[in-house]
Amino acid sequence: MIEIESNKQAWGKISEEHYHHFKALLSDDNLHLNYYIQEELGDISGKEIIHLQCNTGADTLILAKTAKSVVGVDLVPDNIFFANKLAGDLNFKNVKFIEADIMTLSKVHGEKYDIVFTSEGVLGWLPDLNVWANTIRSLLKDNGYLYVFDSHPFFLSFDESKLDKEVFEIKYPYFSKIPSVDSSIGGYACEPKDGVKSYFWMHTVSDIINSLTRAGLHIEYFNEHAENFYDSGNMQASSSKKGLYAYSCNRDKYPMSFSLKASAYPAK
């Protein structure tokens, strides 16, 4: 798929800078899962986890500090190279990384896990959530569950450059199935890189929930949060909820992120 290949090339341009950025944070113990993830994920000791769309593996390693083992999966060859390097640099023994497209992962990987984990800017890079959900079900043990933390689709429809001025203008149609195209990539862990084509798909709340229920998963909760996991423009770091950002004008107006837990139904 041309869009997926273009995304792979785009993300590869910032892999090495992400590696250096996250290595410095992890080495100083300055990188943690955000407040909601920590609260909702709870105790993962003894768990076997697969982390989808893991980038260069920073959050994979955070999970591995407590979990029995963690497998990270990413589309980008350079991300996997630097994820392995990061794990080696920091002497992690209970992690491994797989280079794979989530859309075809089930064809090349048949292991089962207690938890499928994916978070912070992931779903929009996938063209088909039905394939994603079926892949998740195939990865879960019968008593396992999926945990997702990501941008709320309602927030993603706005022109993010105007939200700090309390201007709520739709820039990205909520129901559109045509991906938006950007000519740059990155910006949160390195300077943005121009001269690329990156494709991002809008998925509605019903797209997310229905794909999982069709795959035989039980939605335990879908929580909506006013905070964001990155500064989308003149936001303030939350003093009480680590790893999150907020607008003082948005205490109760609209969601910026969501979290979801979905459990596997036991096989009949």
Short mmCIF file of C-alpha atoms in Angstrom, two decimals:
data_model
loop_
_atom_site.label_atom_id
_atom_site.label_comp_id
_atom_site.label_asym_id
_atom_site.label_seq_id
_atom_site.Cartn_x
_atom_site.Cartn_y
_atom_site.Cartn_z
CA MET A 1 0.00 0.00 0.00
CA ILE A 2 1.59 3.26 -1.15
CA GLU A 3 0.45 5.24 1.91
CA ILE A 4 1.92 2.71 4.34
CA GLU A 5 5.21 2.63 2.44
CA SER A 6 5.35 6.42 2.45
CA ASN A 7 4.72 6.49 6.22
CA LYS A 8 7.48 3.93 6.72
CA GLN A 9 9.95 6.11 4.85
CA ALA A 10 8.82 9.25 6.68
CA TRP A 11 9.16 7.80 10.19
CA GLY A 12 12.54 6.34 9.30
CA LYS A 13 13.91 9.86 8.90
CA ILE A 14 13.55 10.57 12.62
CA SER A 15 14.38 7.17 14.14
CA GLU A 16 17.94 8.00 15.17
CA GLU A 17 16.98 11.32 16.76
CA HIS A 18 14.18 9.58 18.68
CA TYR A 19 16.69 7.02 19.92
CA HIS A 20 19.01 9.73 21.31
CA HIS A 21 16.12 11.70 22.81
CA PHE A 22 14.57 8.75 24.61
CA LYS A 23 17.89 7.26 25.68
CA ALA A 24 18.75 10.46 27.52
CA LEU A 25 15.36 10.50 29.27
CA LEU A 26 15.45 6.83 30.22
CA SER A 27 19.05 7.03 31.42
CA ASP A 28 18.05 9.81 33.83
CA ASP A 29 14.79 8.06 34.82
CA ASN A 30 12.87 11.00 33.36
CA LEU A 31 10.46 9.08 31.15
CA HIS A 32 7.30 7.45 32.48
CA LEU A 33 3.93 6.31 31.23
CA ASN A 34 1.35 9.06 31.62
CA TYR A 35 -0.92 9.34 34.64
CA TYR A 36 -3.95 7.62 33.14
CA ILE A 37 -1.97 4.73 31.71
CA GLN A 38 -0.31 4.07 35.05
CA GLU A 39 -3.60 4.26 36.93
CA GLU A 40 -5.59 2.11 34.51
CA LEU A 41 -2.96 -0.43 33.51
CA GLY A 42 -2.19 -1.18 37.14
CA ASP A 43 0.13 -3.97 38.25
CA ILE A 44 1.63 -5.75 35.23
CA SER A 45 4.17 -7.85 37.10
CA GLY A 46 4.35 -11.35 35.70
CA LYS A 47 2.53 -10.34 32.49
CA GLU A 48 3.58 -11.12 28.93
CA ILE A 49 2.89 -8.02 26.83
CA ILE A 50 3.04 -7.13 23.16
CA HIS A 51 3.42 -3.41 22.41
CA LEU A 52 2.08 -2.47 18.97
CA GLN A 53 3.48 0.52 17.04
CA CYS A 54 6.32 0.84 19.52
CA ASN A 55 8.43 3.42 17.64
CA THR A 56 12.02 3.17 18.96
CA GLY A 57 10.94 1.20 22.01
CA ALA A 58 11.03 3.69 24.87
CA ASP A 59 7.62 2.78 26.30
CA THR A 60 8.36 -0.88 25.60
CA LEU A 61 11.29 -0.64 27.99
CA ILE A 62 9.21 1.16 30.62
CA LEU A 63 6.71 -1.71 30.50
CA ALA A 64 9.57 -4.21 30.69
CA LYS A 65 10.73 -2.76 34.02
CA THR A 66 7.76 -4.52 35.64
CA ALA A 67 6.37 -7.06 33.17
CA LYS A 68 7.68 -10.59 32.76
CA SER A 69 8.45 -9.93 29.09
CA VAL A 70 7.56 -7.42 26.38
CA VAL A 71 7.62 -7.68 22.59
CA GLY A 72 7.64 -4.43 20.62
CA VAL A 73 6.33 -4.27 17.06
CA ASP A 74 6.88 -1.49 14.55
CA LEU A 75 6.63 -0.99 10.80
CA VAL A 76 9.86 0.96 10.40
CA PRO A 77 13.16 -0.93 10.04
CA ASP A 78 15.17 1.92 11.55
CA ASN A 79 12.83 2.08 14.54
CA ILE A 80 13.45 -1.61 15.23
CA PHE A 81 17.21 -1.18 14.79
CA PHE A 82 17.31 1.65 17.32
CA ALA A 83 14.86 -0.07 19.66
CA ASN A 84 17.22 -3.03 19.87
CA LYS A 85 20.14 -0.66 20.37
CA LEU A 86 18.28 1.17 23.15
CA ALA A 87 17.45 -2.10 24.92
CA GLY A 88 21.09 -3.19 24.65
CA ASP A 89 22.43 0.15 25.86
CA LEU A 90 20.20 0.00 28.94
CA ASN A 91 20.79 -3.73 29.54
CA PHE A 92 17.21 -4.98 29.16
CA LYS A 93 17.05 -8.76 28.79
CA ASN A 94 13.29 -9.37 28.75
CA VAL A 95 12.39 -7.50 25.56
CA LYS A 96 12.55 -8.24 21.86
CA PHE A 97 11.43 -6.32 18.79
CA ILE A 98 9.71 -7.36 15.57
CA GLU A 99 9.64 -5.41 12.32
CA ALA A 100 6.12 -5.84 10.95
CA ASP A 101 3.14 -4.01 9.53
CA ILE A 102 0.21 -4.37 11.95
CA MET A 103 -1.99 -5.03 8.92
CA THR A 104 -0.08 -8.26 8.22
CA LEU A 105 1.34 -9.12 11.66
CA SER A 106 -0.97 -12.10 12.24
CA LYS A 107 0.53 -13.81 9.17
CA VAL A 108 4.04 -13.81 10.62
CA HIS A 109 3.55 -13.93 14.40
CA GLY A 110 1.40 -16.44 16.25
CA GLU A 111 2.32 -15.97 19.93
CA LYS A 112 -0.32 -15.18 22.57
CA TYR A 113 -0.11 -12.50 25.27
CA ASP A 114 -1.72 -11.37 28.50
CA ILE A 115 -1.88 -7.76 27.32
CA VAL A 116 -1.83 -6.04 23.94
CA PHE A 117 -0.70 -2.45 24.59
CA THR A 118 -0.76 0.52 22.22
CA SER A 119 -0.66 4.21 23.03
CA GLU A 120 -0.18 7.87 22.21
CA GLY A 121 -0.60 8.67 18.54
CA VAL A 122 -1.12 5.25 17.00
CA LEU A 123 -4.54 4.50 15.51
CA GLY A 124 -4.47 7.20 12.84
CA TRP A 125 -1.54 5.52 11.10
CA LEU A 126 -3.64 2.42 10.43
CA PRO A 127 -5.87 2.28 7.33
CA ASP A 128 -8.22 -0.48 8.53
CA LEU A 129 -9.29 -0.93 12.15
CA ASN A 130 -11.15 -4.17 11.39
CA VAL A 131 -7.83 -5.82 10.45
CA TRP A 132 -6.25 -4.23 13.52
CA ALA A 133 -8.95 -5.57 15.85
CA ASN A 134 -8.82 -9.10 14.40
CA THR A 135 -5.05 -9.04 14.79
CA ILE A 136 -5.41 -8.05 18.44
CA ARG A 137 -7.84 -10.89 19.10
CA SER A 138 -5.41 -13.36 17.54
CA LEU A 139 -2.64 -12.10 19.85
CA LEU A 140 -4.59 -12.38 23.10
CA LYS A 141 -4.77 -15.27 25.48
CA ASP A 142 -8.35 -16.14 26.37
CA ASN A 143 -8.04 -14.21 29.64
CA GLY A 144 -6.03 -11.38 28.07
CA TYR A 145 -6.97 -7.80 27.26
CA LEU A 146 -6.19 -4.84 25.03
CA TYR A 147 -5.27 -1.44 26.46
CA VAL A 148 -5.31 1.69 24.26
CA PHE A 149 -4.52 5.31 25.08
CA ASP A 150 -4.77 7.72 22.16
CA SER A 151 -6.03 11.03 20.80
CA HIS A 152 -9.78 11.42 20.90
CA PRO A 153 -11.28 11.51 17.39
CA PHE A 154 -13.42 14.52 18.33
CA PHE A 155 -10.28 16.51 19.19
CA LEU A 156 -8.56 15.32 16.01
CA SER A 157 -11.25 16.93 13.87
CA PHE A 158 -10.39 20.47 15.08
CA ASP A 159 -7.86 22.93 13.71
CA GLU A 160 -5.32 22.42 16.50
CA SER A 161 -3.65 25.79 15.86
CA LYS A 162 -6.78 27.64 17.06
CA LEU A 163 -7.77 25.69 20.15
CA ASP A 164 -5.77 27.85 22.57
CA LYS A 165 -7.87 30.81 21.35
CA GLU A 166 -11.05 28.81 21.98
CA VAL A 167 -11.82 28.72 18.28
CA PHE A 168 -13.44 25.38 17.45
CA GLU A 169 -13.12 25.02 13.71
CA ILE A 170 -13.39 21.67 11.93
CA LYS A 171 -10.29 21.15 9.81
CA TYR A 172 -10.33 17.36 9.43
CA PRO A 173 -13.82 15.95 8.66
CA TYR A 174 -14.83 13.53 11.39
CA PHE A 175 -16.48 11.02 9.06
CA SER A 176 -13.95 11.21 6.22
CA LYS A 177 -12.29 7.98 5.15
CA ILE A 178 -9.71 9.73 2.97
CA PRO A 179 -6.40 10.14 4.84
CA SER A 180 -5.00 13.59 5.44
CA VAL A 181 -1.54 14.16 3.98
CA ASP A 182 1.26 16.06 5.70
CA SER A 183 4.58 17.15 4.21
CA SER A 184 6.46 16.86 7.53
CA ILE A 185 6.96 14.28 10.27
CA GLY A 186 7.96 14.47 13.92
CA GLY A 187 8.06 17.46 16.23
CA TYR A 188 7.56 15.94 19.68
CA ALA A 189 10.94 14.24 20.22
CA CYS A 190 12.97 16.01 17.54
CA GLU A 191 12.66 18.86 15.09
CA PRO A 192 10.09 18.21 12.33
CA LYS A 193 11.46 16.86 9.07
CA ASP A 194 10.05 18.28 5.84
CA GLY A 195 9.97 16.81 2.36
CA VAL A 196 7.96 13.69 3.21
CA LYS A 197 4.43 12.47 2.65
CA SER A 198 2.78 11.08 5.76
CA TYR A 199 -0.78 9.78 5.68
CA PHE A 200 -3.11 9.82 8.67
CA TRP A 201 -6.59 8.28 8.83
CA MET A 202 -9.51 9.59 10.88
CA HIS A 203 -11.29 6.87 12.86
CA THR A 204 -14.53 7.73 14.65
CA VAL A 205 -15.39 6.49 18.13
CA SER A 206 -17.84 4.04 16.58
CA ASP A 207 -15.12 2.80 14.20
CA ILE A 208 -12.90 1.96 17.18
CA ILE A 209 -15.56 0.32 19.33
CA ASN A 210 -17.34 -1.55 16.55
CA SER A 211 -14.12 -3.00 15.12
CA LEU A 212 -13.27 -4.50 18.51
CA THR A 213 -16.72 -5.89 19.25
CA ARG A 214 -16.89 -7.44 15.76
CA ALA A 215 -13.59 -9.16 16.52
CA GLY A 216 -15.14 -10.77 19.62
CA LEU A 217 -13.74 -8.43 22.24
CA HIS A 218 -15.68 -7.10 25.24
CA ILE A 219 -15.32 -3.36 25.90
CA GLU A 220 -14.75 -2.98 29.65
CA TYR A 221 -14.47 0.80 29.49
CA PHE A 222 -14.04 3.74 27.15
CA ASN A 223 -12.85 6.71 29.20
CA GLU A 224 -12.59 10.25 27.84
CA HIS A 225 -10.09 12.80 29.14
CA ALA A 226 -9.79 16.59 28.84
CA GLU A 227 -5.97 16.36 28.85
CA ASN A 228 -3.67 15.64 25.92
CA PHE A 229 -0.47 13.57 25.91
CA TYR A 230 1.45 16.22 23.94
CA ASP A 231 1.41 20.00 23.75
CA SER A 232 -0.77 20.72 20.73
CA GLY A 233 -0.24 24.47 21.09
CA ASN A 234 0.29 26.73 24.12
CA MET A 235 -0.82 24.09 26.61
CA GLN A 236 0.34 23.76 30.21
CA ALA A 237 1.86 20.61 31.66
CA SER A 238 -0.58 19.18 34.19
CA SER A 239 0.72 19.55 37.74
CA SER A 240 -1.37 16.68 39.09
CA LYS A 241 -1.41 14.28 36.12
CA LYS A 242 2.13 13.56 34.99
CA GLY A 243 2.84 13.20 31.30
CA LEU A 244 -0.26 15.16 30.26
CA TYR A 245 -1.06 18.68 29.05
CA ALA A 246 -4.18 20.81 29.47
CA TYR A 247 -5.82 24.09 28.54
CA SER A 248 -7.10 26.10 31.49
CA CYS A 249 -10.13 26.94 29.35
CA ASN A 250 -10.95 23.26 28.81
CA ARG A 251 -11.93 21.82 32.15
CA ASP A 252 -15.22 20.42 30.84
CA LYS A 253 -15.71 21.41 27.17
CA TYR A 254 -14.32 18.62 24.98
CA PRO A 255 -12.20 15.46 25.18
CA MET A 256 -8.63 15.43 23.90
CA SER A 257 -7.72 11.81 24.59
CA PHE A 258 -9.35 8.51 25.47
CA SER A 259 -8.42 5.21 27.07
CA LEU A 260 -9.99 1.85 26.38
CA LYS A 261 -9.81 -1.66 27.79
CA ALA A 262 -11.21 -4.60 25.86
CA SER A 263 -11.09 -8.20 27.05
CA ALA A 264 -11.06 -11.39 25.05
CA TYR A 265 -14.11 -13.59 25.30
CA PRO A 266 -13.08 -17.11 26.35
CA ALA A 267 -13.05 -19.55 23.44
CA LYS A 268 -16.13 -21.82 23.33
#
